[in-house]
Amino acid sequence: MIDRVVRVLDTFSDTRTVQSASDIGRRAGLPSATAHRLVDDLVAAGLLERDDEHHIRLGMRLWELALRGSRALRLRQAALPHMEAVQARIREHTQLAVLENDEALFLERLSHPDAGANITRVAGRLALHASSSGLVLLAHAPDEVRERVLGNPLPAVSPETVTDAGALRTLLAEVRTRGFVVAPGSVETVSTGVAVPVRDRGEVVAALSVILPRHAPAESAVAILRAAARAIETDLARDGHERWTGGKLPSH
Amino acid sequence: MIDRVVRVLDTFSDTRTVQSASDIGRRAGLPSATAHRLVDDLVAAGLLERDDEHHIRLGMRLWELALRGSRALRLRQAALPHMEAVQARIREHTQLAVLENDEALFLERLSHPDAGANITRVAGRLALHASSSGLVLLAHAPDEVRERVLGNPLPAVSPETVTDAGALRTLLAEVRTRGFVVAPGSVETVSTGVAVPVRDRGEVVAALSVILPRHAPAESAVAILRAAARAIETDLARDGHERWTGGKLPSH
């Protein structure tokens, strides 16, 4: 049943925000009567919304329930002021991503009006081995995740994506040693991704990145990103401390 | 069943992000065995996550499904650059809210480091009759929503909240005529909320607001907010047009 709910929600995307119940059923692989009944139940609960013309959208109530107590919101709220500071200096796309089911999931993207090409979207995904954010997340992922990803096919996202597991293994070790990655052309030929890790209580929980024009120098971007990552880490630690001391200890 | 899922998700909040399955069950009013089974199923689907110590959190997969195709994300993405411009000029809390189930639901909040008191949270709610955002949303709500809200008890959030239905009716008519609201002390005695409507295809879809110190003059804030609302509306219209002409027409 929960699997069916996920299949229904999964039919919506950034380019498909409005659908009929019949289309949802077809795309979710559900029998029509089942789909209509499930959509009715989800509308009644506010997780979906139906307009006067029977178009179905994701519900604001779903958005609220998914965000209110989420790690995604906490990370993003700690990161946003520092991402704005990065963007004010670098004036390109500034992004925050987390590891989710062997891919990089983007929690936030700030886009300067003058910024260049960028295929990422908020709540969109990219392959770990191709994007600069993904490389940072993969470098610091649990061993079993890294081995699984490197053991599976590594498709080229652009002609320059590193797709050789051995070369990637060397690159990931460098990322861990240096504390950043510069990935020219690995997602789009015209761009260079630059990413650094963000830690919470010692563990890498996110990657902070900027997308530069292909041949822009990366040194100052690395320094700006590292300073911003430290600032985010300070705010995450303070936030954690406030939760700990503010009588809001998780009960278990 | 969907009702139970909502009750489980609803036990999480901005101050309760980690819980045991037993606590979730108790707070959701579910029998322990039912709660544990449902939590297991939600973890298997990625909608919840369980860490090594059996603490349960909201899942990144839930966040992704709720956001990716949502009206909330579309509105927020159109608004964010213009909210940043507002914040750069006013240097106070800048917020975006929508009408959700007879309350103001906050989609975004940017907080300047120097900004004053503010009780709103992203994915948090405030009463329509008390907050400046809520007054704008209530002024432009469907008649039946306005009549329902004005016909129900109107609790005071602060000593200065307008709680008389007749006075509110007059105030809401003024909001519609003037195109903005200035609400001193209605949520917190130390603050004045200033809000304007944001329209999409002619309909008010959100309220854009700033929270000023109580006795700060509101005129320039009103002008800045109105200009930002127009800019958001232009971007929403362009976004809608691109969807319409880009082969991404909703099928129905």
Coordinates of N, CA, C and O in Angstrom, one line a residue, chain A residues 1-3 5-6 9-20 23 26-27 38 41-42 45-47 49 55 57-77 80-81 84 87 98-100 105-111 121-125 201 243 248 250-252, chain B residues 1-3 5-6 9-20 23 26-27 38 41-42 45-47 49 53 55 57-77 80-81 84 87 98-100 105-111 122-125 201 243 248 250-252:
Chain A
M1 N 0.8 -1.2 0.0 CA 0.0 0.0 0.0 C 0.9 1.3 0.0 O 0.7 2.2 -0.8
I2 N 1.9 1.3 0.9 CA 2.8 2.4 0.9 C 3.6 2.5 -0.4 O 3.8 3.6 -0.9
D3 N 3.9 1.3 -0.9 CA 4.6 1.2 -2.2 C 3.7 1.9 -3.3 O 4.2 2.6 -4.1
V5 N 1.5 4.3 -2.8 CA 1.5 5.8 -2.6 C 2.8 6.4 -3.1 O 2.7 7.4 -3.8
V6 N 3.9 5.7 -2.9 CA 5.2 6.2 -3.5 C 5.1 6.2 -5.0 O 5.6 7.2 -5.6
L9 N 3.1 9.3 -6.0 CA 3.8 10.5 -5.8 C 5.0 10.6 -6.8 O 5.3 11.7 -7.3
D10 N 5.6 9.5 -7.2 CA 6.7 9.5 -8.1 C 6.4 9.8 -9.5 O 7.3 10.1 -10.3
T11 N 5.1 9.8 -9.8 CA 4.7 10.2 -11.2 C 4.8 11.7 -11.4 O 4.8 12.2 -12.5
F12 N 4.9 12.5 -10.3 CA 5.0 14.0 -10.4 C 6.5 14.3 -10.6 O 7.4 13.6 -10.0
S13 N 6.8 15.3 -11.3 CA 8.2 15.8 -11.5 C 8.2 17.3 -11.7 O 7.2 17.9 -11.8
D14 N 9.5 17.8 -11.9 CA 9.5 19.3 -12.1 C 8.9 19.7 -13.4 O 8.5 20.8 -13.6
T15 N 8.8 18.8 -14.4 CA 8.1 19.1 -15.6 C 6.7 18.5 -15.7 O 6.1 18.6 -16.7
R16 N 6.3 17.8 -14.7 CA 4.9 17.2 -14.7 C 4.3 17.5 -13.3 O 4.4 16.6 -12.4
T17 N 3.7 18.7 -13.2 CA 3.2 19.1 -11.8 C 1.7 18.9 -11.8 O 1.1 19.0 -10.7
V18 N 1.0 18.7 -12.9 CA -0.4 18.6 -13.0 C -0.8 17.3 -13.8 O -0.3 17.2 -14.9
Q19 N -1.6 16.5 -13.3 CA -2.0 15.3 -14.0 C -3.5 14.9 -13.8 O -4.0 15.3 -12.7
S20 N -4.0 14.1 -14.6 CA -5.4 13.6 -14.3 C -5.1 12.3 -13.5 O -4.1 11.7 -13.6
D23 N -4.1 9.5 -15.8 CA -2.6 9.5 -16.2 C -1.7 9.0 -15.0 O -0.8 8.3 -15.3
R26 N -1.9 5.2 -14.9 CA -1.1 4.6 -16.0 C 0.4 4.7 -15.8 O 1.1 3.7 -15.9
R27 N 0.8 5.9 -15.3 CA 2.2 6.1 -15.1 C 2.7 5.3 -13.9 O 3.9 4.9 -13.8
L38 N -7.2 5.5 -4.9 CA -6.1 6.0 -4.1 C -5.9 7.5 -4.2 O -5.6 8.2 -3.2
D41 N -8.4 9.1 -1.9 CA -7.9 9.0 -0.5 C -6.8 10.0 -0.2 O -6.8 10.6 0.8
L42 N -5.9 10.1 -1.2 CA -4.8 11.1 -1.0 C -5.3 12.5 -1.0 O -4.7 13.4 -0.3
A45 N -6.8 13.3 2.3 CA -5.8 13.5 3.4 C -5.0 14.8 3.2 O -4.2 15.2 4.0
G46 N -5.2 15.4 2.0 CA -4.5 16.7 1.7 C -3.1 16.4 1.1 O -2.4 17.4 0.8
L47 N -2.7 15.2 0.9 CA -1.4 14.9 0.3 C -1.4 15.2 -1.2 O -0.4 15.5 -1.7
E49 N -3.9 17.5 -4.2 CA -5.0 18.5 -4.3 C -5.6 18.3 -5.7 O -4.9 18.1 -6.6
H55 N -7.9 18.4 -12.2 CA -6.4 18.2 -12.3 C -5.9 17.9 -10.9 O -6.3 18.6 -9.9
R57 N -2.6 17.8 -8.2 CA -1.3 18.3 -7.9 C -0.9 17.7 -6.6 O -1.7 17.3 -5.8
L58 N 0.4 17.8 -6.3 CA 0.9 17.5 -5.0 C 0.4 18.5 -4.0 O 0.3 19.7 -4.3
G59 N 0.1 18.1 -2.8 CA -0.6 18.9 -1.8 C 0.4 19.7 -1.0 O 1.5 19.2 -0.7
M60 N 0.0 20.9 -0.6 CA 0.8 21.7 0.4 C 0.9 21.0 1.7 O 1.9 21.1 2.4
R61 N -0.1 20.2 2.1 CA 0.0 19.4 3.3 C 1.1 18.4 3.3 O 1.8 18.2 4.2
L62 N 1.3 17.8 2.1 CA 2.4 16.8 1.9 C 3.7 17.5 2.1 O 4.7 17.1 2.7
W63 N 3.8 18.7 1.4 CA 5.1 19.5 1.5 C 5.4 19.8 3.0 O 6.5 19.7 3.4
E64 N 4.3 20.2 3.7 CA 4.5 20.6 5.1 C 5.0 19.4 6.0 O 6.0 19.5 6.7
L65 N 4.3 18.3 5.8 CA 4.7 17.1 6.6 C 6.1 16.6 6.2 O 6.8 16.1 7.1
A66 N 6.5 16.7 5.0 CA 7.8 16.2 4.5 C 8.9 17.1 5.0 O 10.0 16.7 5.2
L67 N 8.6 18.4 5.2 CA 9.7 19.4 5.5 C 9.8 19.6 7.0 O 10.9 19.8 7.5
R68 N 8.7 19.7 7.7 CA 8.7 20.4 9.0 C 9.7 19.9 9.9 O 10.5 20.6 10.6
G69 N 9.9 18.5 10.0 CA 10.8 18.0 11.0 C 12.0 17.3 10.3 O 12.7 16.5 10.8
S70 N 12.3 17.8 9.0 CA 13.3 17.0 8.2 C 14.7 17.5 8.4 O 15.0 18.6 8.7
R71 N 15.6 16.5 8.3 CA 17.0 16.8 8.2 C 17.3 17.7 7.0 O 18.2 18.5 7.1
A72 N 16.6 17.5 5.9 CA 16.8 18.3 4.7 C 16.6 19.8 5.1 O 17.4 20.7 4.7
L73 N 15.5 20.1 5.8 CA 15.3 21.5 6.1 C 16.3 22.1 7.1 O 16.8 23.2 6.9
R74 N 16.7 21.2 8.1 CA 17.7 21.7 9.1 C 19.0 22.0 8.4 O 19.6 23.1 8.6
L75 N 19.5 21.1 7.5 CA 20.7 21.3 6.8 C 20.6 22.6 5.9 O 21.5 23.4 5.9
R76 N 19.5 22.7 5.2 CA 19.3 23.8 4.2 C 19.2 25.1 5.0 O 19.7 26.1 4.5
Q77 N 18.6 25.1 6.1 CA 18.4 26.4 6.9 C 19.8 26.8 7.4 O 20.1 28.0 7.4
L80 N 21.8 28.1 4.1 CA 21.3 29.1 3.2 C 22.1 30.4 3.3 O 22.5 31.0 2.3
P81 N 22.2 31.0 4.5 CA 22.9 32.3 4.6 C 24.4 32.2 4.0 O 24.8 33.2 3.4
E84 N 24.3 32.0 0.3 CA 24.1 33.4 -0.3 C 25.4 34.2 -0.3 O 25.7 34.9 -1.3
Q87 N 27.4 32.9 -3.1 CA 26.9 33.4 -4.4 C 27.2 34.8 -4.7 O 27.5 35.2 -5.8
V98 N 23.0 16.0 -0.9 CA 23.2 14.9 0.0 C 23.3 13.6 -0.7 O 22.8 13.5 -1.9
L99 N 23.8 12.6 -0.1 CA 23.8 11.2 -0.6 C 22.4 10.6 -0.3 O 22.0 10.6 0.8
E100 N 21.8 10.1 -1.4 CA 20.4 9.5 -1.2 C 20.3 8.4 -2.2 O 20.3 8.6 -3.4
L105 N 21.5 14.0 -4.2 CA 20.1 14.6 -4.3 C 20.4 16.1 -3.9 O 21.0 16.4 -2.8
F106 N 19.9 17.0 -4.7 CA 20.2 18.5 -4.5 C 19.1 19.1 -3.6 O 17.9 19.1 -3.9
L107 N 19.5 19.6 -2.4 CA 18.6 20.2 -1.4 C 18.4 21.7 -1.8 O 17.3 22.2 -1.4
E108 N 19.4 22.3 -2.4 CA 19.2 23.8 -2.6 C 20.1 24.1 -3.8 O 21.1 23.6 -4.1
R109 N 19.6 25.1 -4.5 CA 20.4 25.7 -5.6 C 20.1 27.2 -5.7 O 18.9 27.6 -5.9
L110 N 21.1 28.0 -5.5 CA 20.9 29.5 -5.7 C 21.6 29.8 -7.1 O 22.7 29.4 -7.4
S111 N 20.8 30.5 -7.9 CA 21.3 30.8 -9.2 C 21.4 32.3 -9.5 O 20.4 33.0 -9.5
R121 N 18.6 20.6 -10.4 CA 17.3 21.2 -9.9 C 17.2 20.9 -8.4 O 17.7 19.9 -8.0
V122 N 16.5 21.8 -7.7 CA 16.2 21.4 -6.3 C 15.3 20.2 -6.3 O 14.3 20.1 -7.1
A123 N 15.6 19.2 -5.5 CA 14.9 17.9 -5.4 C 15.3 17.1 -6.7 O 14.6 16.1 -6.9
G124 N 16.3 17.5 -7.5 CA 16.7 16.7 -8.6 C 18.0 15.9 -8.2 O 18.5 16.1 -7.1
R125 N 18.4 15.0 -9.0 CA 19.5 14.1 -8.7 C 20.5 14.1 -9.8 O 20.2 14.4 -11.0
R201 N 28.9 16.8 13.3 CA 29.5 15.9 14.3 C 30.5 14.9 13.7 O 30.4 13.7 13.9
R243 N 19.5 22.2 20.5 CA 18.5 21.1 20.6 C 18.8 20.3 21.9 O 18.0 19.8 22.6
K248 N 15.0 19.8 24.4 CA 14.4 19.2 23.2 C 15.1 17.9 22.8 O 15.2 17.5 21.6
P250 N 15.9 14.3 21.9 CA 15.0 13.2 21.4 C 14.8 12.2 22.4 O 15.7 11.8 23.1
S251 N 13.5 11.8 22.6 CA 13.2 10.8 23.6 C 13.4 9.4 23.0 O 12.9 9.2 21.9
H252 N 14.0 8.5 23.6 CA 14.1 7.1 23.0 C 14.4 6.1 24.1 O 14.4 6.4 25.3
Chain B
M1 N -5.8 3.9 6.2 CA -4.3 3.6 6.1 C -3.5 4.9 5.8 O -2.5 5.1 6.5
I2 N -4.0 5.6 4.8 CA -3.3 6.9 4.5 C -3.4 7.8 5.7 O -2.5 8.6 6.0
D3 N -4.6 7.8 6.3 CA -4.8 8.6 7.6 C -3.7 8.2 8.6 O -3.1 9.1 9.3
V5 N -0.7 7.0 8.0 CA 0.6 7.5 7.5 C 0.7 9.0 7.9 O 1.8 9.4 8.4
V6 N -0.4 9.8 7.6 CA -0.3 11.2 8.0 C -0.1 11.4 9.5 O 0.6 12.2 9.9
L9 N 3.6 10.8 10.2 CA 4.4 11.9 9.7 C 4.2 13.2 10.6 O 5.1 14.0 10.8
D10 N 2.9 13.4 11.0 CA 2.6 14.6 11.8 C 3.2 14.6 13.2 O 3.1 15.6 13.9
T11 N 3.7 13.5 13.7 CA 4.4 13.5 15.0 C 5.7 14.2 14.9 O 6.3 14.5 16.0
F12 N 6.3 14.4 13.7 CA 7.6 15.1 13.6 C 7.3 16.6 13.5 O 6.3 17.0 13.0
S13 N 8.2 17.4 14.1 CA 8.1 18.8 14.0 C 9.5 19.4 14.0 O 10.5 18.7 14.1
D14 N 9.6 20.7 14.0 CA 10.9 21.4 13.9 C 11.6 21.2 15.2 O 12.9 21.2 15.2
T15 N 11.0 20.9 16.3 CA 11.6 20.6 17.6 C 11.6 19.1 17.9 O 12.1 18.7 19.0
R16 N 11.1 18.3 17.0 CA 11.1 16.8 17.3 C 11.4 16.1 16.0 O 10.5 15.7 15.2
T17 N 12.7 16.0 15.7 CA 13.1 15.5 14.4 C 13.5 14.0 14.5 O 13.8 13.4 13.4
V18 N 13.7 13.5 15.7 CA 14.2 12.1 15.9 C 13.3 11.5 17.0 O 13.1 12.1 18.0
Q19 N 12.7 10.3 16.7 CA 11.9 9.6 17.7 C 12.1 8.1 17.6 O 12.6 7.6 16.6
S20 N 11.7 7.5 18.7 CA 11.7 6.0 18.6 C 10.3 5.6 18.0 O 9.4 6.4 18.0
D23 N 7.5 5.9 20.6 CA 7.1 7.3 20.8 C 6.2 7.7 19.6 O 5.2 8.4 19.8
R26 N 2.8 6.2 20.1 CA 2.0 6.8 21.2 C 1.5 8.2 20.8 O 0.3 8.5 21.0
R27 N 2.4 9.0 20.2 CA 2.0 10.3 19.7 C 0.9 10.3 18.6 O 0.1 11.2 18.5
L38 N 4.0 -0.2 10.7 CA 3.9 0.9 9.8 C 5.2 1.6 9.6 O 5.6 2.0 8.5
D41 N 7.4 -0.4 7.4 CA 7.0 -0.2 6.0 C 7.5 1.1 5.4 O 7.9 1.2 4.3
L42 N 7.4 2.2 6.3 CA 7.7 3.5 5.8 C 9.3 3.6 5.6 O 9.8 4.3 4.7
A45 N 10.2 1.9 2.4 CA 9.9 2.7 1.2 C 10.8 4.0 1.2 O 10.7 4.8 0.2
G46 N 11.6 4.2 2.2 CA 12.5 5.4 2.3 C 11.8 6.7 2.8 O 12.4 7.7 2.8
L47 N 10.5 6.6 3.1 CA 9.8 7.8 3.6 C 10.2 8.1 5.0 O 10.1 9.3 5.4
E49 N 13.6 7.2 7.8 CA 14.9 6.6 7.9 C 15.2 6.2 9.3 O 14.8 6.9 10.3
E53 N 21.1 3.4 15.8 CA 20.5 3.3 17.2 C 19.0 3.2 17.2 O 18.4 3.5 18.2
H55 N 16.9 5.2 16.0 CA 16.1 6.4 15.9 C 15.5 6.6 14.6 O 16.2 6.3 13.6
R57 N 13.8 9.1 11.7 CA 13.7 10.4 11.1 C 12.9 10.4 9.9 O 12.7 9.4 9.2
L58 N 12.5 11.6 9.4 CA 11.8 11.7 8.1 C 12.9 11.5 7.1 O 14.0 11.8 7.2
G59 N 12.5 10.8 6.0 CA 13.4 10.4 5.0 C 13.6 11.4 3.9 O 12.8 12.2 3.6
M60 N 14.9 11.4 3.4 CA 15.2 12.3 2.2 C 14.3 12.0 1.0 O 14.0 12.8 0.2
R61 N 13.9 10.7 0.9 CA 13.1 10.3 -0.2 C 11.7 10.9 -0.1 O 11.1 11.4 -1.1
L62 N 11.2 11.1 1.1 CA 9.9 11.8 1.3 C 10.0 13.2 0.9 O 9.2 13.8 0.2
W63 N 11.1 13.8 1.3 CA 11.4 15.2 1.0 C 11.4 15.4 -0.5 O 10.8 16.3 -1.1
E64 N 12.1 14.5 -1.2 CA 12.2 14.6 -2.7 C 10.8 14.4 -3.4 O 10.5 15.2 -4.2
L65 N 10.1 13.4 -2.9 CA 8.7 13.2 -3.5 C 7.8 14.3 -3.3 O 7.0 14.7 -4.2
A66 N 7.9 14.9 -2.1 CA 7.0 16.0 -1.7 C 7.3 17.3 -2.5 O 6.4 18.1 -2.7
L67 N 8.6 17.5 -2.8 CA 9.0 18.8 -3.4 C 9.1 18.8 -4.9 O 8.7 19.8 -5.5
R68 N 9.5 17.7 -5.5 CA 10.0 17.7 -6.9 C 9.0 18.3 -7.8 O 9.3 19.2 -8.6
G69 N 7.7 17.9 -7.7 CA 6.7 18.5 -8.6 C 5.8 19.4 -8.0 O 4.7 19.6 -8.5
S70 N 6.2 20.0 -6.9 CA 5.2 20.7 -6.1 C 5.0 22.2 -6.5 O 6.0 22.8 -6.9
R71 N 3.8 22.7 -6.3 CA 3.5 24.1 -6.4 C 4.4 24.9 -5.4 O 4.8 26.0 -5.7
A72 N 4.6 24.4 -4.3 CA 5.4 25.0 -3.2 C 6.8 25.4 -3.8 O 7.3 26.5 -3.6
L73 N 7.4 24.4 -4.4 CA 8.8 24.6 -4.9 C 8.7 25.6 -6.1 O 9.6 26.5 -6.2
R74 N 7.8 25.5 -7.0 CA 7.7 26.4 -8.1 C 7.5 27.8 -7.6 O 8.3 28.7 -8.1
L75 N 6.6 28.1 -6.7 CA 6.4 29.4 -6.1 C 7.7 29.9 -5.4 O 8.1 31.0 -5.6
R76 N 8.3 29.0 -4.6 CA 9.4 29.4 -3.9 C 10.6 29.7 -4.8 O 11.4 30.6 -4.5
Q77 N 10.8 28.9 -5.8 CA 11.9 29.2 -6.8 C 11.7 30.5 -7.5 O 12.7 31.2 -7.7
L80 N 12.4 33.3 -4.6 CA 13.6 33.4 -3.9 C 14.6 34.6 -4.3 O 15.0 35.4 -3.4
P81 N 14.9 34.7 -5.6 CA 15.8 35.8 -5.9 C 15.2 37.2 -5.5 O 16.0 38.1 -5.1
E84 N 15.5 37.7 -1.8 CA 16.8 38.1 -1.5 C 17.1 39.6 -1.7 O 17.7 40.2 -0.9
Q87 N 15.4 41.4 1.1 CA 16.2 41.3 2.3 C 17.4 42.2 2.3 O 17.8 42.7 3.3
V98 N 1.5 30.8 2.0 CA 0.3 30.4 1.2 C -0.9 30.0 2.2 O -0.7 29.7 3.3
L99 N -2.1 30.1 1.6 CA -3.3 29.6 2.4 C -3.3 28.1 2.4 O -3.3 27.5 1.3
E100 N -3.4 27.5 3.5 CA -3.5 26.0 3.6 C -4.4 25.6 4.7 O -4.0 25.9 5.9
L105 N 0.6 29.1 5.8 CA 1.7 28.1 5.8 C 2.9 28.8 5.2 O 2.8 29.3 4.0
F106 N 4.0 28.8 5.9 CA 5.2 29.6 5.4 C 6.1 28.7 4.6 O 6.6 27.7 5.0
L107 N 6.2 29.1 3.3 CA 7.0 28.4 2.4 C 8.5 28.7 2.5 O 9.4 28.0 2.1
E108 N 8.8 30.0 2.9 CA 10.2 30.4 2.9 C 10.3 31.5 3.9 O 9.4 32.3 4.1
R109 N 11.5 31.6 4.5 CA 11.8 32.7 5.4 C 13.3 32.9 5.3 O 14.1 32.1 5.5
L110 N 13.7 34.2 4.9 CA 15.1 34.6 4.9 C 15.3 35.5 6.1 O 14.5 36.4 6.3
S111 N 16.3 35.2 6.8 CA 16.5 36.0 8.1 C 17.9 36.7 8.1 O 18.9 36.0 8.0
V122 N 10.0 28.0 8.4 CA 9.6 27.4 7.2 C 8.9 26.1 7.5 O 9.2 25.3 8.4
A123 N 7.7 25.9 6.8 CA 6.8 24.8 7.0 C 6.0 25.0 8.3 O 5.4 24.0 8.8
G124 N 6.1 26.1 8.9 CA 5.3 26.5 10.1 C 4.1 27.2 9.7 O 3.9 27.6 8.6
R125 N 3.1 27.4 10.6 CA 1.9 28.0 10.4 C 1.6 29.1 11.3 O 2.1 29.2 12.4
R201 N -1.6 34.2 -12.7 CA -2.8 34.2 -13.6 C -4.0 34.9 -12.9 O -5.1 34.3 -13.0
R243 N 6.2 26.4 -19.6 CA 5.6 25.1 -19.5 C 4.6 24.9 -20.6 O 4.5 23.8 -21.2
K248 N 5.4 20.7 -22.6 CA 5.2 20.1 -21.3 C 3.8 20.3 -20.7 O 3.6 20.4 -19.6
P250 N 0.3 19.8 -19.4 CA -0.3 18.7 -18.6 C -1.3 18.0 -19.5 O -2.1 18.5 -20.2
S251 N -1.2 16.7 -19.5 CA -2.1 15.9 -20.3 C -3.3 15.5 -19.4 O -3.2 15.2 -18.2
H252 N -4.5 15.7 -20.0 CA -5.7 15.4 -19.2 C -6.8 15.1 -20.2 O -6.7 15.0 -21.4

